[in-house]
Amino acid sequence: MAAPAAPAAPDPDGVLVTSRPLDEYCGLFGLTRAALAAVPGPVLDCPAGAAGLAAEARALGCHVIATDPAYALPVPEVAARALAARASMAAAMAARPALYPLPQHRPYDRYLRSWDRARRLFTADTERHPEQYVAAALPRLPFADGTFALTLSGYLVFAYPELFDLDRQVAALAELVRVTRPDGEVRVHPLHDGAGRRCPHLDGLRHALGERRIASEVEVFARVEDGRSRRVLVLRAADHRRRTAGSR
């Protein structure tokens, strides 16, 4: 494993600025490249960090808008924070291997090199397409209702319970649904915190979302790397789900 790089200044809110590539997004959210290519409209990545998704998805004909509060910073500082997050991930994988695919399924150094490539893609793409990178933070986003056909939210709402209590989780998830088309969906992963502890009030949260006319389900699928399960919270406008079910 590569030696950890010298860390940048810590993020004010303690959230890591990660740099995940497109294929990792597919694995996290139960998607494929073909599924992304077939999305009938723009995709929101919130929070996006220094990911390569917007740049890589463009080659598939998929238009991604990335949003993150870190984008208020100069791009080199965002990249520096992502490099520090890489070092944090390297340390976490060594300290808590049970939370990650075993090295024989996905060698750690190869995995982290994919982050390096994504970070470089992000840095170059923000210069070429700055309009696709919007500085914003949940639970308030600067987009009109129903803007996106698909919304992805990784490693935030449940990963940092010290920042998102139940009320703020509900507000953040409702905001993601608001900016998503009625016939689209929001996919959220993971449903646990950084130590692997599952959200203890998921049922109550889903009930609160239902009161806001937001339908939810937990999709469980096997990880490609090792067959262990992965859980994704899928959210949709409840009225649309009923209309779709009634038309069958």
Phi, psi and omega in degrees: 000139181295148178294139180300140177283159176297129185288149172281178176302139182297149177293139183303324182263001177079006180271128179291140173265097185271167182224075185270143178275170183304315184295329176291321175304314180302316180294322182290321189255006179070039181244174172228166175299321179296321179295320178295319180297333183268357180298125187274051180159182183291155180244140175254132173247111188216110001271148187263337183058218179255045185283161177265007188300310184301318181291314184288323182292333180301324179294341177270356186084016181256127183264115183247132169257123180259136178225141183194141177297336180296340182290353172288346179269161172300146183305317179301327178287323175299315179297322178294320177294324177294323177295321176296322178295325176300316179296320177297320179294319178301318179293319181294320180295324178287324185278327185229065185299337181295339181275352187232157175304141181298149183305329180291338176272325179209095182306133185301318183295322178294319178299313182290332174294330177294328174293321179299316180296318180297321179296320178293320177297317179301312183300316180290322185288327178296332177285322183278325186227061183298336182292345181269003181237109190244126177283117180193159181222141171293146015261024177229122182241145185271047181235150179289160176304138172065032182285324192248144177279335180210136177235132179243133178225112184242139169056054174214291194300320178259341184286338183234073182296339177289341178258331183238097171282184185303312182298319181288328175298313180299316180297318181294315181292321177296324178293321177297321177292322181303317184276002180256143181302150178302330179264008178262194180210157174249134178238127186236132179209145357272176177254026179221168180269186185294342178264005179086008180278124181292151178302121185283347184237033183298319180298315179295322178296316180295324176296317179296323176294320178300324177294339176264015179063041176242119178277144181221150172210152177257117180265129181245129178215162184277140174289137180298324187296316188218003178082353176292156188280153174231142183241132180233133175271122181250126183241141178215159172296125186298320181299319180294320180299319179294319180296319180295316180296322181289341183270355182284000000 
